[in-house]
């Protein structure tokens, strides 16, 4: 079901796509920040895609749409299991010159959209990053936001560490190349989308003079990336490596993005929750990680920091006992909430790995 203001008398500057699944009470602050944007309602289209929420998010979306007619286009659909499908649905409804993706847990500074659109127009940007800051225990990239820059490189200015979709994209670039989210990826689906957009962009810019995007980690860590189980994360990490090989030729550019995936997604498979897995599942995760290390680690593994390299080398050797001891001795590894029993997709993935 889709509701909205109907045809607009003029073309909005930016369409903001907000995928939502059970994000109360954070959703209220998110939507309020869009109402407060200095860009103005005639220049803004907000598309809120409710992906089968059951926690009151649906009613909150309806309340905002009723209070602010003409600003919100709302869609409700059955739960798809991840953010890719609602993002694609929002893209299909977008009418703006630019499109921006906002996490339903997160919120924007009031001037964010206006400043981003102004800079993108002035710099002829195809992709524009705005400075992010963390709320709670969320982590965000820092290097890429060290300065405002009209143009940055694919590698050398921190972009490989900033692959979330929380960016302003020129919509004509997205449509010209048919760039869409992979709906078979329940986690990390934004990264191949962003990678392709950045590879195809003529100019990538950064707006970093002040914080514009406030990234929130929920107190219960129920954001989709945090709640995904190890089988899901392993499967989707493999898809990330496949994407870099699809869009980048062998060489330093591809290696820089592979380094990121070793440093972040692959290493995070071996957090405190790894030692708590049943023995068969630990073996399956090690086997899967070893396959990726063998396929993509040449020339990359030795370039990551010693702590992470030691963990991945143990996984590559399949030394589960030493790996568990390594994790237990590292106070920096934070437990994740238990997930395997709660999410059917995770159970199916884990079962496939163990076959």
Short mmCIF file of C-alpha atoms in Angstrom, two decimals:
data_model
loop_
_atom_site.label_atom_id
_atom_site.label_comp_id
_atom_site.label_asym_id
_atom_site.label_seq_id
_atom_site.Cartn_x
_atom_site.Cartn_y
_atom_site.Cartn_z
CA UNK A 1 0.00 0.00 0.00
CA UNK A 2 1.34 3.42 -0.95
CA UNK A 3 0.01 6.78 0.14
CA UNK A 4 1.31 10.23 -0.64
CA UNK A 5 0.64 13.67 -1.96
CA UNK A 6 0.24 12.59 -5.59
CA UNK A 7 2.00 14.37 -8.48
CA UNK A 8 4.14 17.28 -7.32
CA UNK A 9 3.88 20.65 -9.08
CA UNK A 10 7.67 20.88 -9.21
CA UNK A 11 10.60 18.51 -9.02
CA UNK A 12 12.07 18.16 -5.50
CA UNK A 13 15.76 18.68 -5.04
CA UNK A 14 16.17 15.57 -2.90
CA UNK A 15 14.22 12.41 -2.16
CA UNK A 16 14.99 10.97 1.28
CA UNK A 17 14.38 7.22 1.53
CA UNK A 18 13.80 5.88 5.06
CA UNK A 19 13.49 2.06 5.34
CA UNK A 20 11.71 1.17 8.59
CA UNK A 21 11.33 -2.06 10.52
CA UNK A 22 10.49 -1.88 14.21
CA UNK A 23 12.53 1.22 15.03
CA UNK A 24 10.47 2.86 17.78
CA UNK A 25 11.17 5.04 19.68
CA UNK A 26 14.10 6.15 17.51
CA UNK A 27 11.83 6.65 14.51
CA UNK A 28 10.18 9.70 16.10
CA UNK A 29 13.46 11.62 16.24
CA UNK A 30 14.35 10.47 12.73
CA UNK A 31 11.12 11.76 11.17
CA UNK A 32 11.15 14.93 13.27
CA UNK A 33 14.61 15.75 11.89
CA UNK A 34 13.19 15.57 8.36
CA UNK A 35 10.28 17.85 9.22
CA UNK A 36 12.81 20.36 10.61
CA UNK A 37 14.98 20.54 7.48
CA UNK A 38 15.77 24.08 6.33
CA UNK A 39 15.72 22.92 2.71
CA UNK A 40 11.94 23.34 2.79
CA UNK A 41 9.06 21.04 1.97
CA UNK A 42 8.66 22.03 -1.68
CA UNK A 43 12.25 20.99 -2.30
CA UNK A 44 12.05 17.74 -0.28
CA UNK A 45 10.34 14.39 -0.81
CA UNK A 46 10.40 11.96 2.11
CA UNK A 47 9.65 8.32 1.24
CA UNK A 48 9.10 6.13 4.29
CA UNK A 49 8.95 2.40 3.53
CA UNK A 50 7.49 0.38 6.41
CA UNK A 51 8.89 -3.12 6.01
CA UNK A 52 6.32 -5.01 8.07
CA UNK A 53 6.75 -3.24 11.43
CA UNK A 54 4.86 -4.55 14.45
CA UNK A 55 6.09 -2.24 17.23
CA UNK A 56 4.05 0.91 16.61
CA UNK A 57 6.28 2.25 13.83
CA UNK A 58 3.37 1.98 11.39
CA UNK A 59 1.17 4.22 13.51
CA UNK A 60 3.99 6.72 14.01
CA UNK A 61 4.56 6.96 10.25
CA UNK A 62 0.83 7.54 9.73
CA UNK A 63 0.82 10.24 12.39
CA UNK A 64 3.64 12.17 10.74
CA UNK A 65 2.10 11.81 7.29
CA UNK A 66 -1.22 13.17 8.58
CA UNK A 67 0.40 16.09 10.39
CA UNK A 68 2.61 17.07 7.46
CA UNK A 69 0.63 16.55 4.25
CA UNK A 70 2.61 16.90 1.06
CA UNK A 71 5.95 16.00 2.64
CA UNK A 72 5.67 12.25 3.21
CA UNK A 73 5.09 9.42 0.77
CA UNK A 74 4.46 6.26 2.77
CA UNK A 75 4.62 2.62 1.77
CA UNK A 76 3.76 -0.46 3.81
CA UNK A 77 4.86 -3.90 2.70
CA UNK A 78 5.38 -7.37 4.25
CA UNK A 79 8.68 -7.80 6.03
CA UNK A 80 11.45 -8.61 3.55
CA UNK A 81 14.14 -9.61 6.04
CA UNK A 82 16.54 -6.74 5.41
CA UNK A 83 16.89 -3.14 4.26
CA UNK A 84 17.58 -3.87 0.56
CA UNK A 85 13.98 -4.34 -0.59
CA UNK A 86 12.57 -1.22 1.13
CA UNK A 87 15.49 0.84 -0.22
CA UNK A 88 14.74 -0.38 -3.73
CA UNK A 89 11.04 0.35 -3.24
CA UNK A 90 11.90 3.89 -2.17
CA UNK A 91 14.19 4.36 -5.16
CA UNK A 92 11.34 3.40 -7.45
CA UNK A 93 9.23 6.23 -6.02
CA UNK A 94 11.98 8.86 -5.87
CA UNK A 95 11.45 12.01 -7.94
CA UNK A 96 14.28 14.23 -6.68
CA UNK A 97 17.41 15.28 -8.49
CA UNK A 98 19.28 13.65 -5.64
CA UNK A 99 18.43 10.73 -3.37
CA UNK A 100 19.57 10.33 0.23
CA UNK A 101 19.18 7.24 2.44
CA UNK A 102 18.52 7.80 6.14
CA UNK A 103 18.52 5.00 8.71
CA UNK A 104 15.30 4.97 10.74
CA UNK A 105 17.38 4.85 13.95
CA UNK A 106 19.36 7.93 12.93
CA UNK A 107 18.65 11.62 12.43
CA UNK A 108 19.95 14.70 10.61
CA UNK A 109 20.96 18.18 11.64
CA UNK A 110 18.36 20.73 10.48
CA UNK A 111 20.67 22.23 7.83
CA UNK A 112 21.92 18.87 6.49
CA UNK A 113 19.92 18.51 3.29
CA UNK A 114 20.21 22.18 2.33
CA UNK A 115 23.99 22.22 2.79
CA UNK A 116 24.43 18.92 0.94
CA UNK A 117 22.33 19.96 -2.06
CA UNK A 118 24.10 23.32 -2.27
CA UNK A 119 27.55 21.73 -2.23
CA UNK A 120 26.58 18.98 -4.68
CA UNK A 121 25.25 21.59 -7.11
CA UNK A 122 28.30 23.83 -6.73
CA UNK A 123 30.78 20.96 -7.07
CA UNK A 124 28.82 18.93 -9.64
CA UNK A 125 29.04 15.97 -7.27
CA UNK A 126 27.62 12.58 -8.22
CA UNK A 127 28.11 11.27 -4.67
CA UNK A 128 28.46 13.43 -1.56
CA UNK A 129 29.34 12.29 1.96
CA UNK A 130 28.28 14.37 4.96
CA UNK A 131 30.06 14.25 8.30
CA UNK A 132 28.72 11.52 10.58
CA UNK A 133 28.99 11.36 14.37
CA UNK A 134 28.10 8.38 16.61
CA UNK A 135 25.40 8.25 19.27
CA UNK A 136 25.76 5.53 21.89
CA UNK A 137 28.24 2.77 21.07
CA UNK A 138 27.90 3.13 17.30
CA UNK A 139 31.14 3.52 15.36
CA UNK A 140 31.50 5.71 12.29
CA UNK A 141 34.39 6.42 9.93
CA UNK A 142 36.56 9.40 10.80
CA UNK A 143 39.37 9.69 8.25
CA UNK A 144 37.16 10.56 5.31
CA UNK A 145 35.60 13.39 7.33
CA UNK A 146 38.87 15.08 8.28
CA UNK A 147 38.10 17.98 5.94
CA UNK A 148 35.56 19.30 3.46
CA UNK A 149 36.70 18.43 -0.06
CA UNK A 150 35.10 19.13 -3.45
CA UNK A 151 36.61 15.91 -4.80
CA UNK A 152 38.10 12.80 -3.19
CA UNK A 153 39.65 9.65 -4.62
CA UNK A 154 38.31 6.11 -4.47
CA UNK A 155 41.39 5.20 -2.44
CA UNK A 156 43.65 7.47 -0.43
CA UNK A 157 41.08 9.69 1.27
CA UNK A 158 39.34 7.12 3.48
CA UNK A 159 36.43 6.15 1.22
CA UNK A 160 36.84 2.33 1.55
CA UNK A 161 36.11 2.74 5.29
CA UNK A 162 32.90 4.69 4.63
CA UNK A 163 30.71 2.37 2.55
CA UNK A 164 27.35 2.89 4.27
CA UNK A 165 24.61 4.27 2.03
CA UNK A 166 24.12 7.40 4.16
CA UNK A 167 25.17 9.64 1.29
CA UNK A 168 23.67 11.99 -1.26
CA UNK A 169 23.55 10.39 -4.73
CA UNK A 170 22.75 12.07 -8.03
CA UNK A 171 19.66 10.14 -9.04
CA UNK A 172 20.36 10.33 -12.77
CA UNK A 173 23.61 8.40 -12.14
CA UNK A 174 21.71 5.70 -10.21
CA UNK A 175 19.07 5.36 -12.91
CA UNK A 176 21.46 5.55 -15.87
CA UNK A 177 23.33 2.50 -14.60
CA UNK A 178 20.35 0.72 -13.00
CA UNK A 179 22.09 0.57 -9.62
CA UNK A 180 19.99 -1.27 -7.06
CA UNK A 181 20.39 -3.12 -3.76
CA UNK A 182 20.89 -6.89 -3.79
CA UNK A 183 17.75 -8.13 -2.05
CA UNK A 184 19.31 -11.54 -1.41
CA UNK A 185 21.70 -9.92 1.13
CA UNK A 186 20.06 -9.50 4.57
CA UNK A 187 23.14 -7.57 5.77
CA UNK A 188 25.74 -5.29 4.15
CA UNK A 189 23.58 -4.79 1.03
CA UNK A 190 24.39 -1.08 1.00
CA UNK A 191 28.08 -1.67 0.35
CA UNK A 192 27.89 -3.06 -3.23
CA UNK A 193 25.36 -0.31 -4.03
CA UNK A 194 27.70 2.41 -2.74
CA UNK A 195 30.77 0.84 -4.35
CA UNK A 196 29.17 0.75 -7.78
CA UNK A 197 27.88 4.33 -7.46
CA UNK A 198 31.32 5.56 -6.42
CA UNK A 199 33.13 3.66 -9.18
CA UNK A 200 30.78 5.16 -11.77
CA UNK A 201 30.77 8.68 -10.28
CA UNK A 202 32.71 11.43 -12.03
CA UNK A 203 33.08 13.31 -8.73
CA UNK A 204 32.79 12.29 -5.08
CA UNK A 205 32.71 15.10 -2.51
CA UNK A 206 32.80 15.42 1.28
CA UNK A 207 31.00 17.98 3.46
CA UNK A 208 32.72 17.88 6.86
CA UNK A 209 32.71 21.35 8.38
CA UNK A 210 30.28 20.26 11.12
CA UNK A 211 28.23 17.17 12.09
CA UNK A 212 25.26 16.53 9.81
CA UNK A 213 24.37 12.85 10.33
CA UNK A 214 23.84 11.36 13.80
CA UNK A 215 24.27 7.59 13.69
CA UNK A 216 22.53 5.80 16.56
CA UNK A 217 23.19 2.35 17.98
CA UNK A 218 20.12 1.14 19.79
CA UNK A 219 20.55 0.34 23.46
CA UNK A 220 19.51 -3.27 22.78
CA UNK A 221 21.84 -3.54 19.72
CA UNK A 222 18.87 -4.64 17.60
CA UNK A 223 19.98 -2.78 14.47
CA UNK A 224 20.00 -5.33 11.62
CA UNK A 225 23.80 -5.30 11.25
CA UNK A 226 24.32 -5.97 14.95
CA UNK A 227 21.68 -8.68 15.26
CA UNK A 228 22.71 -10.67 12.17
CA UNK A 229 24.18 -14.03 13.15
CA UNK A 230 27.62 -15.30 12.07
CA UNK A 231 26.31 -17.38 9.16
CA UNK A 232 24.54 -14.37 7.69
CA UNK A 233 27.55 -12.14 8.17
CA UNK A 234 29.88 -14.71 6.62
CA UNK A 235 27.65 -15.26 3.60
CA UNK A 236 27.20 -11.54 3.01
CA UNK A 237 30.91 -10.84 3.50
CA UNK A 238 31.62 -13.25 0.67
CA UNK A 239 29.25 -11.20 -1.51
CA UNK A 240 31.24 -8.07 -0.66
CA UNK A 241 34.43 -9.62 -2.00
CA UNK A 242 32.56 -10.70 -5.12
CA UNK A 243 31.32 -7.13 -5.62
CA UNK A 244 34.80 -5.62 -5.44
CA UNK A 245 35.99 -8.13 -8.03
CA UNK A 246 33.03 -7.25 -10.24
CA UNK A 247 33.58 -3.49 -10.18
CA UNK A 248 37.36 -3.14 -9.73
CA UNK A 249 40.21 -4.68 -11.71
CA UNK A 250 43.00 -6.49 -9.85
CA UNK A 251 45.45 -4.05 -8.30
CA UNK A 252 45.78 -1.44 -5.56
CA UNK A 253 42.19 -0.14 -5.77
CA UNK A 254 40.67 -3.58 -5.33
CA UNK A 255 43.19 -4.47 -2.62
CA UNK A 256 42.25 -1.36 -0.61
CA UNK A 257 38.61 -2.41 -0.47
CA UNK A 258 39.55 -6.02 0.29
CA UNK A 259 41.70 -4.75 3.15
CA UNK A 260 38.63 -3.06 4.59
CA UNK A 261 36.61 -6.29 4.40
CA UNK A 262 39.38 -8.25 6.16
CA UNK A 263 39.76 -5.53 8.78
CA UNK A 264 36.04 -5.09 9.48
CA UNK A 265 33.54 -7.70 8.29
CA UNK A 266 35.77 -10.79 8.36
CA UNK A 267 37.46 -9.93 11.64
CA UNK A 268 34.10 -9.21 13.31
CA UNK A 269 33.11 -12.84 12.79
CA UNK A 270 35.47 -13.58 15.65
CA UNK A 271 34.03 -11.42 18.38
CA UNK A 272 33.09 -12.63 21.85
CA UNK A 273 30.01 -14.39 20.47
CA UNK A 274 32.22 -16.78 18.43
CA UNK A 275 33.46 -18.64 21.50
CA UNK A 276 29.85 -19.12 22.66
CA UNK A 277 28.78 -20.88 19.44
CA UNK A 278 28.31 -24.66 19.40
CA UNK A 279 31.47 -26.49 18.24
CA UNK A 280 30.07 -27.39 14.81
CA UNK A 281 29.13 -23.78 14.14
CA UNK A 282 32.57 -22.53 15.19
CA UNK A 283 34.13 -25.00 12.74
CA UNK A 284 31.77 -23.84 9.98
CA UNK A 285 32.62 -20.18 10.50
CA UNK A 286 36.36 -20.96 10.50
CA UNK A 287 36.01 -23.02 7.33
CA UNK A 288 34.11 -20.25 5.58
CA UNK A 289 36.55 -17.57 6.70
CA UNK A 290 39.51 -19.70 5.63
CA UNK A 291 37.98 -20.02 2.17
CA UNK A 292 37.75 -16.23 1.84
CA UNK A 293 41.27 -15.71 3.23
CA UNK A 294 42.64 -18.21 0.75
CA UNK A 295 40.78 -16.64 -2.16
CA UNK A 296 41.36 -12.95 -1.42
CA UNK A 297 44.11 -12.67 1.19
CA UNK A 298 47.20 -12.72 -1.00
CA UNK A 299 48.92 -9.36 -0.65
CA UNK A 300 46.19 -8.08 1.68
CA UNK A 301 46.30 -10.09 4.90
CA UNK A 302 49.84 -8.99 5.72
CA UNK A 303 48.79 -5.33 5.44
CA UNK A 304 46.28 -5.34 8.28
CA UNK A 305 47.23 -4.70 11.89
CA UNK A 306 48.93 -7.52 13.87
CA UNK A 307 45.98 -8.11 16.22
CA UNK A 308 43.51 -8.74 13.41
CA UNK A 309 46.03 -10.61 11.29
CA UNK A 310 46.76 -13.01 14.16
CA UNK A 311 43.06 -13.79 14.57
CA UNK A 312 42.50 -14.37 10.85
CA UNK A 313 45.62 -16.53 10.56
CA UNK A 314 44.29 -18.75 13.36
CA UNK A 315 40.97 -19.02 11.54
CA UNK A 316 42.76 -19.85 8.29
CA UNK A 317 44.62 -22.66 10.07
CA UNK A 318 41.38 -23.87 11.66
CA UNK A 319 42.87 -23.68 15.16
CA UNK A 320 39.59 -23.14 17.00
CA UNK A 321 41.04 -23.70 20.48
CA UNK A 322 43.77 -21.09 20.00
CA UNK A 323 41.23 -18.75 18.44
CA UNK A 324 38.91 -18.99 21.42
CA UNK A 325 41.83 -18.37 23.77
CA UNK A 326 42.82 -15.32 21.71
CA UNK A 327 39.29 -13.93 21.90
CA UNK A 328 39.00 -14.56 25.64
CA UNK A 329 42.23 -12.66 26.27
CA UNK A 330 41.08 -9.60 24.28
CA UNK A 331 38.90 -7.26 26.39
CA UNK A 332 38.03 -5.16 23.33
CA UNK A 333 35.77 -7.82 21.82
CA UNK A 334 32.18 -7.01 22.71
CA UNK A 335 29.53 -9.74 22.91
CA UNK A 336 26.63 -9.56 20.48
CA UNK A 337 23.07 -10.47 21.52
CA UNK A 338 22.08 -14.13 20.88
CA UNK A 339 20.43 -14.42 17.49
CA UNK A 340 20.43 -17.85 15.89
CA UNK A 341 17.25 -19.09 17.50
CA UNK A 342 15.32 -15.89 16.79
CA UNK A 343 15.85 -15.42 13.05
CA UNK A 344 14.76 -18.15 10.60
CA UNK A 345 17.01 -16.85 7.80
CA UNK A 346 20.04 -17.22 10.06
CA UNK A 347 19.03 -20.76 10.99
CA UNK A 348 18.70 -21.70 7.31
CA UNK A 349 22.11 -20.24 6.44
CA UNK A 350 23.77 -22.00 9.37
CA UNK A 351 22.16 -25.30 8.43
CA UNK A 352 23.46 -24.96 4.87
CA UNK A 353 26.98 -24.31 6.12
CA UNK A 354 26.90 -27.42 8.28
CA UNK A 355 25.67 -29.73 5.51
#
